[in-house]
XYZ file of N, CA and C in Angstrom:
864
model
N 4.254 15.807 1.526
C 4.695 15.904 -0.099
C 3.882 16.960 -0.711
N 4.317 17.497 -1.902
C 3.804 18.651 -2.513
C 4.302 18.670 -4.052
N 3.274 18.734 -4.989
C 3.858 18.762 -6.266
C 4.132 20.047 -6.708
N 5.448 19.938 -7.437
C 5.887 21.215 -8.124
C 6.185 21.219 -9.394
N 5.861 21.624 -10.472
C 6.109 21.924 -11.807
C 6.255 20.106 -12.151
N 5.239 19.435 -11.473
C 5.344 18.058 -12.265
C 6.238 17.024 -11.482
N 7.098 17.588 -10.252
C 8.122 17.039 -9.483
C 7.350 16.783 -8.147
N 7.763 15.849 -7.344
C 7.367 15.935 -5.773
C 8.648 16.599 -5.159
N 8.323 17.501 -4.515
C 9.141 17.972 -3.642
C 9.809 17.099 -2.637
N 10.880 17.244 -2.448
C 11.773 16.768 -1.388
C 11.658 15.042 -1.967
N 11.483 14.568 -2.681
C 11.718 13.371 -3.399
C 12.590 13.319 -4.533
N 13.711 12.420 -4.387
C 14.905 12.574 -5.305
C 14.373 12.331 -6.794
N 14.685 13.029 -7.992
C 14.226 13.106 -9.012
C 15.545 12.378 -9.903
N 15.498 11.375 -10.743
C 16.505 10.788 -11.231
C 15.919 10.355 -12.593
N 16.160 11.135 -13.793
C 15.402 11.094 -14.984
C 15.881 9.639 -15.739
N 14.735 9.103 -16.111
C 14.697 7.713 -16.852
C 15.151 8.439 -18.373
N 15.699 7.169 -18.956
C 15.976 7.264 -20.432
C 14.813 7.402 -21.252
N 13.758 6.550 -20.983
C 12.776 6.773 -21.891
C 11.670 7.738 -21.589
N 11.464 8.995 -21.856
C 10.347 9.845 -21.502
C 9.468 10.465 -22.668
N 8.460 10.238 -22.830
C 7.488 10.405 -23.989
C 6.804 11.689 -24.087
N 5.947 12.053 -24.686
C 5.041 13.129 -25.058
C 4.473 13.545 -23.534
N 3.796 14.977 -23.553
C 2.774 15.271 -22.715
C 1.655 14.448 -22.357
N 1.202 14.207 -21.098
C -0.027 13.641 -20.772
C -0.811 14.427 -19.972
N -2.100 14.031 -20.180
C -3.036 14.289 -18.889
C -3.313 13.116 -18.129
N -2.855 12.730 -17.137
C -2.978 11.652 -16.033
C -4.567 11.838 -15.630
N -5.341 10.569 -15.768
C -6.297 9.945 -15.382
C -6.531 8.966 -14.171
N -5.414 8.265 -14.209
C -5.088 7.112 -13.668
C -3.936 6.863 -12.680
N -4.042 6.468 -11.588
C -2.487 6.054 -10.720
C -2.364 4.316 -10.901
N -1.603 4.087 -11.566
C -1.460 2.339 -11.465
C -0.525 1.906 -10.955
N -0.511 0.947 -10.266
C 0.322 0.356 -9.122
C 0.788 -0.922 -9.835
N 1.992 -1.147 -9.600
C 2.977 -2.156 -10.112
C 4.065 -2.883 -9.055
N 4.178 -4.260 -9.179
C 5.064 -4.774 -8.160
C 6.488 -4.839 -9.515
N 7.544 -4.539 -8.806
C 8.605 -4.668 -9.832
C 9.040 -6.356 -10.181
N 8.674 -7.149 -9.069
C 8.975 -8.657 -9.549
C 10.405 -8.661 -9.896
N 11.377 -8.068 -8.647
C 12.846 -8.223 -8.990
C 13.480 -8.488 -7.551
N 14.330 -8.124 -7.639
C 15.416 -8.261 -6.395
C 14.741 -6.961 -5.685
N 15.195 -7.375 -4.097
C 14.582 -6.522 -2.934
C 15.825 -5.415 -2.574
N 17.291 -5.663 -3.128
C 18.114 -4.825 -2.787
C 17.608 -3.238 -3.161
N 18.239 -2.515 -2.521
C 17.766 -1.172 -2.750
C 18.468 -0.502 -3.945
N 17.799 -0.017 -4.623
C 18.294 0.339 -5.929
C 18.295 -0.585 -7.327
N 18.097 -1.575 -6.898
C 18.333 -2.532 -8.261
C 17.361 -2.396 -9.144
N 15.926 -2.246 -8.664
C 14.637 -1.768 -9.795
C 14.782 -0.723 -10.356
N 15.185 0.060 -9.378
C 15.058 1.609 -9.899
C 16.230 2.013 -10.911
N 17.375 1.436 -10.750
C 18.285 1.359 -11.829
C 18.111 0.630 -13.044
N 17.331 0.005 -12.862
C 16.863 -0.907 -14.190
C 16.077 -0.172 -15.096
N 14.927 0.145 -14.016
C 13.857 0.826 -14.852
C 14.191 2.532 -15.199
N 15.249 2.818 -14.720
C 15.743 4.083 -14.865
C 16.823 4.213 -16.405
N 17.077 2.977 -16.414
C 18.428 3.033 -17.477
C 17.617 2.087 -18.755
N 16.654 1.533 -18.956
C 16.005 0.590 -19.623
C 15.514 1.504 -20.842
N 15.747 0.907 -21.913
C 15.712 1.744 -23.283
C 14.144 1.656 -23.952
N 13.456 0.522 -23.419
C 12.083 0.460 -23.780
C 10.961 0.439 -22.512
N 11.317 0.710 -21.198
C 10.373 0.587 -20.278
C 10.895 1.787 -19.487
N 9.698 2.690 -18.838
C 10.056 3.579 -17.672
C 8.499 3.716 -16.851
N 8.605 4.329 -15.716
C 8.007 4.457 -14.848
C 8.135 5.793 -14.127
N 7.092 6.143 -13.574
C 7.074 7.633 -12.855
C 7.809 7.496 -11.335
N 7.401 6.545 -10.882
C 7.752 6.501 -9.221
C 8.373 5.176 -8.888
N 9.527 5.024 -8.059
C 9.564 3.434 -7.433
C 10.008 3.511 -6.192
N 9.276 2.431 -5.426
C 9.107 2.631 -4.103
C 9.494 1.705 -3.201
N 10.704 1.718 -2.652
C 11.759 0.867 -2.106
C 11.107 0.167 -0.668
N 11.841 -0.971 -0.340
C 11.084 -1.307 0.865
C 11.137 -0.921 2.087
N 11.923 0.043 2.120
C 12.431 0.819 3.304
C 11.489 2.295 3.304
N 10.588 2.154 2.184
C 9.614 3.434 2.228
C 10.247 4.594 1.267
N 11.781 4.729 0.920
C 11.966 5.423 0.003
C 11.362 5.597 -1.195
N 11.553 7.023 -2.004
C 10.921 6.955 -3.101
C 11.574 7.529 -4.293
N 12.095 7.171 -5.467
C 12.557 7.930 -6.417
C 11.590 8.271 -7.691
N 11.536 9.397 -7.854
C 10.693 9.970 -9.185
C 11.791 9.779 -10.268
N 11.206 9.427 -11.429
C 12.004 8.863 -12.552
C 11.587 9.823 -13.882
N 10.058 9.931 -13.802
C 9.175 10.614 -14.971
C 8.473 11.905 -14.531
N 8.323 13.195 -15.000
C 7.489 14.103 -14.524
C 6.261 13.351 -14.634
N 5.399 13.978 -13.878
C 3.733 13.649 -13.871
C 3.082 13.842 -14.847
N 3.413 14.611 -15.672
C 2.792 15.089 -16.918
C 3.489 14.749 -18.238
N 4.352 13.648 -18.228
C 4.961 12.907 -19.247
C 4.631 11.350 -19.325
N 4.679 10.888 -20.682
C 4.441 9.654 -20.686
C 5.532 8.797 -20.492
N 5.115 7.314 -19.842
C 5.971 6.546 -19.105
C 5.463 5.280 -19.800
N 6.354 4.317 -20.072
C 6.082 3.133 -20.532
C 6.009 1.926 -19.721
N 5.044 2.039 -18.693
C 4.885 0.951 -17.729
C 3.735 0.256 -18.043
N 2.626 0.424 -18.782
C 1.439 -0.435 -18.457
C 1.329 -1.329 -19.559
N 2.048 -1.146 -20.792
C 1.767 -2.151 -21.805
C 0.451 -2.375 -22.686
N 0.198 -3.515 -23.168
C -1.296 -3.770 -23.724
C -2.342 -3.509 -22.332
N -3.146 -2.441 -22.540
C -4.004 -2.071 -21.347
C -5.431 -1.253 -21.762
N -6.005 -1.247 -21.089
C -7.382 -0.469 -21.291
C -7.895 -0.099 -20.221
N -8.713 0.860 -20.249
C -9.364 1.352 -18.878
C -10.863 2.072 -19.596
N -11.986 1.411 -18.875
C -13.394 2.056 -19.640
C -13.421 2.423 -21.047
N -13.143 1.139 -21.563
C -12.994 1.097 -23.154
C -11.872 2.097 -23.768
N -11.199 2.771 -23.101
C -9.914 3.396 -23.615
C -8.575 2.575 -23.481
N -7.887 2.373 -24.671
C -6.707 1.315 -24.666
C -5.535 2.207 -24.677
N -4.388 1.821 -24.310
C -3.295 2.303 -24.265
C -3.343 3.364 -23.153
N -3.314 2.632 -21.704
C -3.158 3.434 -20.524
C -2.343 4.372 -20.239
N -0.854 3.987 -21.007
C 0.435 4.817 -20.940
C -0.007 6.047 -21.119
N -0.987 6.511 -22.022
C -1.255 7.620 -22.637
C -1.901 8.707 -21.496
N -2.216 7.918 -20.450
C -3.141 8.761 -19.521
C -2.967 8.409 -17.826
N -1.678 7.920 -17.816
C -1.703 7.153 -16.391
C -0.293 7.864 -15.550
N -0.115 7.433 -14.177
C 1.202 7.688 -13.693
C 1.441 6.253 -13.267
N 2.469 5.619 -13.369
C 2.947 4.450 -13.043
C 3.916 4.305 -11.772
N 3.419 3.610 -10.813
C 4.327 3.603 -9.525
C 4.685 2.243 -9.307
N 6.341 1.873 -9.234
C 6.546 0.537 -9.146
C 6.926 0.458 -7.792
N 6.409 -0.648 -6.880
C 6.599 -0.984 -5.532
C 7.438 -2.334 -5.803
N 8.427 -2.236 -4.994
C 9.708 -3.246 -4.931
C 8.775 -4.476 -4.268
N 8.813 -5.457 -5.010
C 8.449 -6.893 -4.430
C 8.835 -7.896 -5.368
N 9.362 -8.947 -4.875
C 9.425 -10.093 -5.710
C 8.496 -10.885 -6.724
N 7.041 -10.302 -6.363
C 5.990 -11.272 -7.321
C 5.747 -12.566 -6.805
N 5.257 -13.196 -7.776
C 4.681 -14.405 -7.677
C 5.800 -15.436 -7.346
N 5.960 -16.466 -6.294
C 6.954 -17.176 -6.137
C 6.180 -18.792 -5.958
N 7.021 -19.797 -5.775
C 6.671 -21.074 -5.942
C 7.597 -21.575 -4.667
N 6.936 -22.619 -4.104
C 7.170 -23.233 -2.915
C 6.902 -25.004 -2.986
N 8.159 -25.737 -2.738
C 7.992 -27.207 -3.048
C 7.864 -27.722 -1.469
N 8.558 -27.324 -0.640
C 8.355 -27.700 0.869
C 7.657 -26.802 1.717
N 7.102 -25.467 1.505
C 6.071 -25.034 2.558
C 7.334 -24.226 3.465
N 8.268 -24.390 3.206
C 9.398 -23.541 4.400
C 10.305 -22.670 3.315
N 10.302 -22.707 2.101
C 11.164 -21.718 1.295
C 10.409 -21.488 0.065
N 10.491 -20.096 -0.232
C 9.609 -19.446 -1.325
C 10.720 -19.344 -2.346
N 10.523 -19.444 -3.655
C 11.487 -19.241 -4.717
C 11.233 -18.301 -5.795
N 11.761 -17.297 -6.129
C 11.282 -16.165 -6.987
C 11.406 -16.964 -8.554
N 10.918 -16.233 -9.473
C 11.329 -16.525 -10.987
C 12.648 -16.399 -11.338
N 13.393 -15.586 -10.503
C 14.862 -15.230 -10.857
C 15.635 -16.320 -10.016
N 15.213 -17.243 -9.254
C 15.901 -18.247 -8.629
C 16.387 -17.672 -6.804
N 15.731 -16.776 -6.574
C 16.125 -16.345 -5.051
C 15.179 -17.186 -4.113
N 15.535 -17.372 -2.955
C 15.100 -18.177 -2.254
C 14.626 -17.089 -1.005
N 13.533 -17.166 -0.247
C 13.283 -16.738 0.971
C 12.641 -17.394 1.848
N 12.871 -17.500 2.881
C 12.298 -18.224 3.996
C 10.827 -17.818 4.299
N 9.803 -18.576 4.322
C 8.473 -18.289 4.316
C 7.833 -17.706 5.802
N 8.537 -18.298 6.862
C 8.142 -17.633 8.191
C 8.686 -16.401 8.586
N 10.056 -16.339 8.074
C 10.979 -15.038 8.402
C 10.348 -13.767 7.611
N 9.830 -13.936 6.402
C 9.390 -12.882 5.682
C 8.130 -12.876 5.489
N 7.482 -13.422 6.437
C 5.686 -13.477 6.476
C 5.083 -13.701 5.126
N 5.868 -14.796 4.232
C 5.040 -15.106 3.026
C 3.852 -15.972 2.955
N 2.841 -15.718 2.265
C 1.832 -16.348 2.526
C 1.059 -17.246 1.083
N 0.585 -17.998 1.133
C -0.080 -18.776 0.170
C -1.321 -18.192 -0.260
N -1.834 -17.762 -1.526
C -3.052 -17.266 -1.709
C -3.339 -17.428 -3.026
N -4.572 -17.743 -3.281
C -5.186 -17.799 -4.664
C -6.319 -16.947 -5.067
N -6.301 -16.479 -6.142
C -7.581 -15.230 -6.542
C -7.876 -15.556 -8.140
N -9.039 -15.232 -8.521
C -9.386 -15.360 -9.936
C -8.251 -14.444 -10.890
N -8.013 -13.369 -10.212
C -6.848 -12.233 -10.779
C -5.518 -13.076 -10.993
N -5.073 -13.346 -9.961
C -3.731 -13.921 -9.478
C -3.245 -15.178 -9.971
N -4.317 -16.339 -9.990
C -3.881 -17.720 -9.797
C -3.541 -17.907 -8.398
N -2.786 -18.883 -8.342
C -2.459 -19.520 -6.785
C -0.588 -19.295 -6.911
N -0.229 -19.129 -5.780
C 1.252 -19.108 -5.438
C 1.700 -18.495 -4.219
N 2.843 -18.072 -3.892
C 3.197 -17.630 -2.756
C 3.601 -16.241 -2.671
N 3.150 -15.272 -1.939
C 3.340 -13.820 -1.891
C 3.967 -13.395 -0.789
N 4.935 -12.237 -1.150
C 5.489 -11.437 0.128
C 4.990 -10.245 0.260
N 4.355 -10.009 1.687
C 3.894 -8.774 1.914
C 4.533 -7.508 1.642
N 3.880 -6.499 1.630
C 4.396 -5.372 1.540
C 4.847 -4.754 2.976
N 5.950 -3.921 2.898
C 6.381 -3.455 4.263
C 5.204 -2.202 4.745
N 5.337 -1.925 6.273
C 4.353 -1.003 6.654
C 5.068 0.243 5.977
N 6.373 0.292 5.860
C 6.919 1.643 5.346
C 6.673 1.981 3.886
N 6.769 0.630 3.110
C 5.985 0.944 1.620
C 4.698 1.536 1.819
N 3.765 0.995 2.412
C 2.376 1.438 2.560
C 2.009 2.642 2.899
N 2.763 3.079 3.897
C 2.811 4.463 4.557
C 3.148 5.408 3.720
N 4.307 5.198 2.978
C 4.906 6.304 1.730
C 4.065 6.129 0.469
N 3.122 4.970 -0.003
C 2.437 4.937 -0.907
C 1.440 5.931 -0.748
N 0.737 5.909 0.529
C -0.507 6.568 0.812
C -0.188 7.990 0.720
N 0.938 8.294 1.278
C 1.260 9.991 1.217
C 1.396 10.325 0.091
N 1.977 9.504 -0.866
C 2.595 9.866 -2.351
C 0.995 9.971 -3.207
N 0.267 8.738 -2.859
C -0.972 8.757 -3.642
C -2.113 10.025 -3.066
N -2.149 10.287 -1.911
C -2.771 11.528 -1.516
C -2.176 12.753 -2.019
N -1.098 12.942 -2.140
C -0.314 13.899 -2.822
C -0.738 14.251 -4.176
N -0.897 13.073 -5.085
C -0.958 13.115 -6.368
C -2.564 13.448 -6.735
N -3.451 13.008 -5.966
C -4.843 12.889 -5.957
C -5.240 14.728 -5.519
N -4.354 14.871 -4.608
C -4.815 16.261 -4.154
C -4.279 17.414 -5.351
N -3.381 17.050 -5.934
C -2.533 18.161 -6.563
C -2.827 18.082 -8.247
N -3.509 16.865 -8.563
C -3.672 16.717 -10.036
C -5.178 16.450 -10.153
N -5.812 17.493 -10.337
C -7.176 17.406 -10.401
C -8.005 16.640 -11.415
N -7.295 15.859 -12.514
C -7.724 14.917 -13.035
C -7.682 13.474 -13.136
N -7.173 13.211 -11.853
C -6.888 11.912 -11.560
C -8.438 11.303 -11.007
N -8.809 10.310 -11.665
C -10.107 9.506 -11.384
C -10.128 8.208 -10.558
N -8.808 7.605 -10.638
C -8.884 6.174 -9.735
C -7.530 5.757 -9.813
N -7.295 4.779 -8.903
C -6.143 4.090 -8.645
C -6.377 2.868 -8.858
N -5.544 2.091 -9.574
C -5.923 0.821 -10.152
C -4.391 -0.029 -9.983
N -4.739 -1.345 -9.675
C -3.538 -2.290 -10.053
C -3.190 -2.524 -11.492
N -2.095 -3.208 -11.955
C -1.870 -3.376 -13.131
C -2.831 -4.350 -13.710
N -2.986 -5.406 -13.017
C -3.979 -6.592 -13.428
C -5.172 -6.250 -13.824
N -5.648 -5.129 -13.112
C -7.075 -4.355 -13.493
C -7.236 -3.899 -15.198
N -6.169 -3.454 -15.579
C -5.953 -2.711 -16.799
C -5.503 -3.516 -17.650
N -5.183 -4.771 -17.330
C -4.307 -5.809 -18.113
C -4.622 -7.032 -17.303
N -6.077 -7.626 -17.579
C -6.255 -8.596 -16.913
C -6.217 -9.756 -18.071
N -5.536 -10.917 -17.294
C -5.147 -12.115 -17.828
C -3.483 -12.231 -18.233
N -3.024 -11.084 -18.572
C -1.838 -10.630 -18.873
C -0.952 -10.451 -17.637
N -1.349 -9.715 -16.785
C -0.597 -9.453 -15.568
C -1.304 -9.402 -14.366
N -0.428 -9.900 -13.255
C -1.157 -10.254 -11.751
C -0.620 -9.353 -10.597
N 0.122 -8.131 -11.084
C 0.686 -7.257 -10.103
C -0.667 -6.215 -9.840
N -0.564 -5.474 -8.611
C -0.090 -5.775 -7.651
C -0.577 -7.365 -6.875
N 0.168 -7.814 -5.857
C -0.051 -9.081 -5.372
C -1.312 -9.263 -4.693
N -1.589 -10.410 -4.379
C -2.955 -10.468 -3.716
C -2.946 -9.957 -2.190
N -1.736 -9.805 -1.553
C -1.608 -9.353 -0.252
C -1.671 -7.760 -0.021
N -1.751 -7.202 -1.259
C -2.005 -5.466 -1.383
C -3.100 -5.310 -1.076
N -3.354 -4.262 0.138
C -4.373 -3.787 0.654
C -5.153 -2.844 -0.306
N -5.529 -3.217 -1.389
C -6.096 -2.324 -2.775
C -7.476 -1.481 -2.101
N -8.243 -2.184 -1.587
C -9.653 -1.669 -1.264
C -9.526 -0.572 -0.057
N -8.732 -0.743 0.781
C -8.426 0.172 2.005
C -7.555 1.218 1.488
N -6.528 1.069 0.725
C -6.048 2.245 0.220
C -6.709 3.230 -0.815
N -7.722 2.354 -1.521
C -8.722 3.260 -2.685
C -9.549 4.205 -1.349
N -10.276 3.372 -0.188
C -10.770 3.705 0.459
C -10.654 5.160 1.130
N -9.370 5.052 1.611
C -8.384 6.039 2.598
C -8.175 7.198 1.490
N -7.903 6.975 0.451
C -7.643 8.104 -0.297
C -8.633 8.708 -1.382
N -9.470 7.704 -1.951
C -10.536 8.169 -2.635
C -11.974 8.724 -2.180
N -11.786 7.906 -0.619
C -13.169 8.334 0.106
C -14.413 7.023 -0.168
N -14.079 5.958 -0.322
C -14.831 5.015 -1.004
C -15.044 3.982 0.050
N -15.962 3.113 0.316
C -16.258 1.984 1.269
C -14.989 1.141 1.314
N -14.869 0.860 2.706
C -13.516 -0.205 2.984
C -14.118 -1.491 3.268
N -13.875 -2.502 2.641
C -14.669 -3.463 2.934
C -14.236 -4.255 4.218
N -12.816 -4.080 4.318
C -12.292 -5.071 5.796
C -12.514 -4.169 6.732
N -12.767 -2.652 6.799
C -12.934 -1.873 7.863
C -14.510 -2.329 8.344
N -15.455 -2.148 7.428
C -16.567 -2.802 7.469
C -16.993 -3.948 8.363
N -16.399 -4.833 7.597
C -16.226 -6.267 8.208
C -15.846 -6.192 9.679
N -14.887 -5.476 10.140
C -14.459 -5.264 11.217
C -15.461 -4.884 12.307
N -16.272 -3.795 11.689
C -17.295 -3.365 12.689
C -18.292 -4.096 12.871
N -18.629 -5.123 11.747
C -19.633 -5.992 11.820
C -19.357 -7.061 12.780
N -18.334 -7.391 12.876
C -17.783 -8.499 13.584
C -17.484 -7.884 15.263
N -17.703 -6.590 15.764
C -17.320 -6.197 16.876
C -18.685 -5.464 17.472
N -18.263 -5.651 18.646
C -19.633 -4.404 19.392
C -19.467 -3.240 20.000
N -20.294 -2.469 19.727
C -20.081 -1.018 20.462
C -19.849 -1.286 21.981
N -19.129 -0.401 22.509
C -18.882 -0.161 24.148
C -20.115 0.640 24.520
N -20.342 0.064 25.734
C -21.327 0.989 26.369
C -20.717 2.265 26.728
N -21.581 3.460 26.856
C -21.294 4.742 27.083
C -21.381 4.496 28.670
N -20.572 5.545 29.414
C -20.124 5.755 30.676
C -18.738 6.048 30.959
N -18.266 5.737 32.105
C -17.102 5.950 32.819
C -15.882 5.326 32.584
N -16.744 3.944 31.660
C -15.535 2.954 31.600
C -14.966 2.867 29.949
N -15.480 3.908 29.072
C -15.253 3.538 27.842
C -14.088 4.681 27.260
N -13.167 4.404 28.101
C -11.812 5.284 27.725
C -10.631 4.430 28.046
N -9.731 4.588 27.417
C -8.585 3.697 27.272
C -7.357 4.484 27.290
N -6.205 3.995 28.232
C -4.913 4.654 28.098
C -4.073 3.913 27.547
N -3.239 4.481 26.289
C -2.106 3.689 25.650
C -0.869 3.346 26.577
N -0.697 1.944 26.567
C 0.277 1.434 27.184
C 1.268 1.038 26.521
N 2.236 1.869 26.282
C 3.720 1.406 25.454
C 4.623 2.201 25.871
N 5.159 2.097 26.930
C 6.252 2.679 27.576
C 7.469 2.651 26.739
N 7.955 4.162 26.773
C 9.195 4.421 26.010
C 8.670 4.493 24.360
N 7.745 4.363 24.235
C 7.318 4.053 22.745
C 5.974 4.708 22.396
N 5.412 4.017 21.135
C 3.750 4.306 20.721
C 3.388 3.190 20.194
N 1.897 3.487 20.182
C 1.175 2.090 19.661
C 0.657 2.437 18.247
N 0.788 1.709 17.438
C 0.102 1.901 15.680
C -1.392 1.921 16.007
N -2.177 2.738 15.267
C -3.544 2.531 15.088
C -3.682 2.284 13.846
N -4.717 1.072 13.632
C -4.763 0.584 12.570
C -5.971 0.762 11.649
N -6.084 0.772 10.386
C -7.454 0.670 9.871
C -8.504 -0.251 9.883
N -7.960 -1.624 9.985
C -8.540 -2.634 10.692
C -7.898 -3.652 11.543
N -8.603 -4.266 12.248
C -7.706 -5.173 13.391
C -7.091 -6.328 12.861
N -5.958 -5.861 12.365
C -4.956 -6.962 11.764
C -3.611 -6.309 11.838
N -2.471 -7.071 11.831
C -1.129 -6.776 11.573
C -0.697 -6.703 10.376
N -1.557 -6.570 9.308
C -1.288 -6.388 7.767
C -0.889 -4.938 7.551
N 0.051 -4.444 6.572
C 0.240 -2.950 6.511
C -0.879 -1.940 6.406
N -1.315 -1.865 7.608
C -2.574 -0.829 7.524
C -2.579 0.215 8.654
N -1.271 0.415 8.818
C -1.165 1.671 9.961
C -1.879 3.190 9.291
N -2.742 3.754 10.333
C -3.017 4.995 10.176
C -2.104 6.163 10.883
N -1.762 5.675 11.966
C -0.796 6.641 12.779
C -0.381 6.218 14.100
N 0.143 6.478 14.831
C 0.768 6.201 16.040
C 0.208 7.084 17.372
N -0.175 6.230 18.306
C -0.408 7.099 19.580
C 0.455 7.110 20.587
N 0.891 8.294 21.007
C 2.158 7.995 22.222
C 1.574 7.462 23.400
N 2.573 6.830 24.194
C 2.303 6.344 25.558
C 1.456 7.272 26.178
N 0.426 6.801 27.104
C -0.128 7.751 28.190
C -1.217 8.476 27.665
N -1.388 8.379 26.355
C -2.613 9.337 25.690
C -4.019 8.331 26.180
N -4.841 9.064 26.440
C -6.178 8.756 26.763
C -7.014 8.761 25.397
N -7.626 7.818 25.252
C -8.472 7.772 24.141
C -9.847 7.257 24.339
N -10.894 7.706 23.612
C -12.411 7.178 23.587
C -12.346 5.823 22.915
N -12.807 5.018 23.524
C -13.130 3.780 23.013
C -14.523 3.252 22.042
N -14.629 2.988 21.062
C -15.925 2.819 20.261
C -16.443 1.446 20.253
N -15.611 0.427 19.804
C -15.869 -0.718 19.788
C -14.916 -1.792 20.334
N -15.242 -2.810 20.599
C -14.399 -4.222 20.602
C -14.737 -5.312 20.211
N -13.810 -6.109 20.003
C -13.877 -7.445 19.394
C -12.726 -8.291 19.259
N -12.587 -9.619 19.199
C -11.695 -10.646 18.928
C -11.702 -11.059 17.587
N -10.290 -10.909 17.104
C -9.910 -11.185 15.846
C -8.616 -11.941 15.819
N -8.638 -13.204 15.156
C -7.934 -13.792 15.184
C -7.042 -14.250 16.292
N -8.143 -14.776 17.210
C -7.510 -14.959 18.730
C -7.299 -13.667 19.540
N -7.073 -12.574 19.011
C -6.729 -11.312 19.912
C -7.740 -10.219 20.212
N -7.785 -9.765 21.503
C -8.894 -8.517 21.475
C -8.295 -7.271 21.056
N -8.880 -6.940 20.252
C -8.832 -5.308 19.727
C -9.827 -4.480 20.290
N -9.609 -3.141 20.263
C -10.391 -2.127 20.318
C -10.209 -0.793 19.705
N -11.668 -0.405 18.971
C -11.758 0.706 18.015
C -11.504 1.934 18.903
N -10.900 2.789 18.487
C -10.505 3.944 19.442
C -10.548 5.217 18.357
N -10.372 6.478 19.082
C -10.574 7.710 18.316
C -9.209 8.461 18.566
N -8.536 8.901 17.794
C -7.259 9.838 18.194
C -6.938 10.906 16.969
N -7.106 12.054 17.203
C -6.682 13.068 16.316
C -7.717 13.077 15.286
N -9.066 12.563 15.596
C -10.321 12.917 14.879
C -10.456 11.869 13.697
N -9.518 10.550 14.116
C -9.651 9.397 13.151
C -10.060 8.436 14.114
N -10.620 7.270 13.536
C -11.225 6.121 14.204
C -10.219 5.139 13.914
N -9.692 4.115 14.512
C -8.898 2.947 14.115
C -8.874 1.871 15.088
N -8.094 0.949 14.973
C -8.310 -0.227 16.062
C -6.657 -0.402 16.650
N -6.503 -0.819 17.705
C -5.298 -0.806 18.569
C -5.707 -2.375 19.218
N -4.597 -2.949 19.584
C -4.405 -4.149 20.482
C -4.684 -4.059 21.745
N -5.643 -4.601 22.495
C -6.257 -3.981 23.888
C -5.342 -4.348 25.011
N -4.410 -5.252 24.591
C -3.489 -5.710 25.679
C -2.302 -4.533 25.750
N -2.324 -3.595 25.073
C -1.463 -2.344 24.860
C -2.128 -1.273 25.430
N -3.303 -1.387 26.193
C -4.028 -0.215 26.937
C -4.336 -0.696 28.276
N -4.387 0.428 28.812
C -5.300 0.339 30.443
C -6.738 1.003 30.272
N -7.574 0.247 30.888
C -8.787 0.726 31.029
C -8.980 2.163 31.952
N -9.611 2.961 31.790
C -9.521 4.129 32.884
C -10.639 4.734 32.968
N -10.915 5.612 33.772
C -12.260 6.241 33.832
C -12.631 7.624 33.467
N -13.792 8.026 33.113
C -13.784 9.210 32.342
C -13.287 10.468 33.146
N -12.837 11.617 32.449
C -11.936 12.427 33.344
C -13.174 13.210 34.056
N -12.632 13.823 35.416
C -13.561 14.719 36.082
C -13.206 15.948 36.098
């Protein structure tokens, strides 16, 4: 991705009805659409609304639509403040992620949205969570495609807009009024990856694992015939994929541990460290 004249090249631009004055963005603000999951539903609503607008809409399949140039005011944050400065719309870029938001469940099998749509909890990986910022409820995970596309978009914006200071969820700038993004969003890891800050989940994985001894046995071959294996930022199937490693690739093993009953190993590929499921690798000796 590359920013050209305040538009991301190769991302469709469909101009929103409500576009304001020129701004100098300091923040990237992340939102949940809290609407239906059908592709285009939230994008159409936000694009055509007379009082609300946003810079980017990110669909469940990872596709993105830009609706407001990055140097123009969009009405996405409402009453908000950041470091004592109110009216965050005046210095931020808003990114809406398609997600149903807070849901309720009477039977633990089906979750219901505020607009009455039901989702099977197991089929959609919906989880119960409670935090001081969100309260209690049932929440749908973000897709790996969304996290991958969002990471690429954030990296582009932070690289090409020198005034960006931080990445924050809506609840951070409107505490007590907003609860998006939801508790399942990997905020700390996203900020660590893009802004170079500490990643608590990755640090916790290192603390809960052991370094492998040096020698002939600290190499592993990726075993995913006809496919590739996802390397993850921490040992979990949450949306945290760093990259994919092709079948047959031999990689150095740095650490090993058991997380949620499954063996994981930390490897190095393409100069990046990450975790893979050990059962999809084969131990191999050092090259001669």
